[in-house]
GROMACS .gro file of C-alpha atoms in nm:
model
  113
    1UNK     CA    1  -0.499   9.333   7.228
    2UNK     CA    2  -0.326   9.048   7.317
    3UNK     CA    3  -0.521   8.983   7.635
    4UNK     CA    4  -0.870   9.035   7.439
    5UNK     CA    5  -0.743   8.773   7.199
    6UNK     CA    6  -0.665   8.521   7.482
    7UNK     CA    7  -1.010   8.592   7.614
    8UNK     CA    8  -1.172   8.513   7.281
    9UNK     CA    9  -0.956   8.201   7.233
   10UNK     CA   10  -1.065   8.081   7.573
   11UNK     CA   11  -1.430   8.138   7.500
   12UNK     CA   12  -1.397   7.954   7.157
   13UNK     CA   13  -1.231   7.651   7.314
   14UNK     CA   14  -1.464   7.634   7.614
   15UNK     CA   15  -1.841   7.628   7.519
   16UNK     CA   16  -1.910   7.664   7.895
   17UNK     CA   17  -1.651   7.896   8.066
   18UNK     CA   18  -1.636   8.057   8.418
   19UNK     CA   19  -1.425   8.332   8.513
   20UNK     CA   20  -1.402   8.333   8.881
   21UNK     CA   21  -1.195   8.415   9.172
   22UNK     CA   22  -1.004   8.100   9.289
   23UNK     CA   23  -1.085   7.746   9.146
   24UNK     CA   24  -1.387   7.528   9.139
   25UNK     CA   25  -1.225   7.316   9.423
   26UNK     CA   26  -1.107   7.630   9.604
   27UNK     CA   27  -1.303   7.922   9.535
   28UNK     CA   28  -1.179   8.274   9.686
   29UNK     CA   29  -1.488   8.455   9.722
   30UNK     CA   30  -1.859   8.365   9.810
   31UNK     CA   31  -1.999   8.471   9.485
   32UNK     CA   32  -1.753   8.264   9.292
   33UNK     CA   33  -1.820   7.970   9.543
   34UNK     CA   34  -2.195   7.986   9.494
   35UNK     CA   35  -2.173   8.021   9.123
   36UNK     CA   36  -1.948   7.729   9.082
   37UNK     CA   37  -2.168   7.511   9.311
   38UNK     CA   38  -2.479   7.568   9.078
   39UNK     CA   39  -2.270   7.472   8.760
   40UNK     CA   40  -2.127   7.165   8.917
   41UNK     CA   41  -2.481   7.061   9.017
   42UNK     CA   42  -2.560   7.093   8.653
   43UNK     CA   43  -2.295   6.800   8.590
   44UNK     CA   44  -2.142   6.931   8.284
   45UNK     CA   45  -1.775   6.991   8.182
   46UNK     CA   46  -1.676   7.342   8.207
   47UNK     CA   47  -1.366   7.548   8.171
   48UNK     CA   48  -1.254   7.826   8.431
   49UNK     CA   49  -1.021   8.081   8.474
   50UNK     CA   50  -0.880   8.216   8.793
   51UNK     CA   51  -0.873   8.577   8.745
   52UNK     CA   52  -0.668   8.626   9.063
   53UNK     CA   53  -0.386   8.448   8.866
   54UNK     CA   54  -0.433   8.655   8.555
   55UNK     CA   55  -0.460   9.013   8.647
   56UNK     CA   56  -0.453   9.112   8.276
   57UNK     CA   57  -0.782   8.922   8.211
   58UNK     CA   58  -0.918   9.046   8.543
   59UNK     CA   59  -0.861   9.396   8.407
   60UNK     CA   60  -0.972   9.366   8.043
   61UNK     CA   61  -1.273   9.118   8.073
   62UNK     CA   62  -1.514   9.366   8.254
   63UNK     CA   63  -1.443   9.625   7.971
   64UNK     CA   64  -1.486   9.332   7.687
   65UNK     CA   65  -1.793   9.184   7.859
   66UNK     CA   66  -1.926   9.518   7.958
   67UNK     CA   67  -2.011   9.348   8.294
   68UNK     CA   68  -1.811   9.498   8.585
   69UNK     CA   69  -1.806   9.193   8.836
   70UNK     CA   70  -1.688   8.832   8.874
   71UNK     CA   71  -1.770   8.544   8.837
   72UNK     CA   72  -1.886   8.561   8.478
   73UNK     CA   73  -2.047   8.263   8.324
   74UNK     CA   74  -2.004   8.242   7.939
   75UNK     CA   75  -2.198   7.988   7.724
   76UNK     CA   76  -2.093   7.956   7.353
   77UNK     CA   77  -1.913   8.290   7.357
   78UNK     CA   78  -2.214   8.479   7.510
   79UNK     CA   79  -2.211   8.622   7.861
   80UNK     CA   80  -2.491   8.472   8.074
   81UNK     CA   81  -2.430   8.674   8.372
   82UNK     CA   82  -2.272   8.674   8.728
   83UNK     CA   83  -2.355   8.517   9.053
   84UNK     CA   84  -2.708   8.643   9.097
   85UNK     CA   85  -2.824   8.541   8.749
   86UNK     CA   86  -2.663   8.202   8.756
   87UNK     CA   87  -2.836   8.136   9.103
   88UNK     CA   88  -3.172   8.276   8.972
   89UNK     CA   89  -3.145   8.076   8.663
   90UNK     CA   90  -3.053   7.735   8.871
   91UNK     CA   91  -3.335   7.785   9.106
   92UNK     CA   92  -3.577   7.831   8.821
   93UNK     CA   93  -3.461   7.522   8.639
   94UNK     CA   94  -3.322   7.729   8.331
   95UNK     CA   95  -2.951   7.668   8.385
   96UNK     CA   96  -2.935   7.309   8.381
   97UNK     CA   97  -3.102   7.247   8.033
   98UNK     CA   98  -2.906   7.521   7.880
   99UNK     CA   99  -2.567   7.383   8.015
  100UNK     CA  100  -2.670   7.031   7.939
  101UNK     CA  101  -2.777   7.100   7.575
  102UNK     CA  102  -2.461   7.295   7.519
  103UNK     CA  103  -2.224   7.035   7.678
  104UNK     CA  104  -2.417   6.760   7.462
  105UNK     CA  105  -2.360   6.961   7.134
  106UNK     CA  106  -1.987   6.992   7.193
  107UNK     CA  107  -1.955   6.636   7.349
  108UNK     CA  108  -1.692   6.403   7.179
  109UNK     CA  109  -1.896   6.158   6.983
  110UNK     CA  110  -1.651   5.875   7.083
  111UNK     CA  111  -1.755   5.912   7.447
  112UNK     CA  112  -2.131   5.923   7.370
  113UNK     CA  113  -2.146   5.574   7.245
   0.00000   0.00000   0.00000
């Protein structure tokens, strides 16, 4: 259960979390590249895990999430979806307010001044 506990901890520490192949600067697959581009365009801080560096998370997260593919976007511990859903939400203008409201909720009040 150690891997699942680590996933839960990552999700609790990062209100906006992307599990992806590669990193935001160097995505390792087209789906991750398109997903991270949409999230970056929302201009909010987010956490990420490179599943290629963490084979245990790559193996366990699809079972935990009941979602077979990567990338996976999580907001406040809830799975939003993968690349297609992220892009569709972005194009409809639904992703930006969701991520901005979430980021604002968890922003450091010291920095907001």
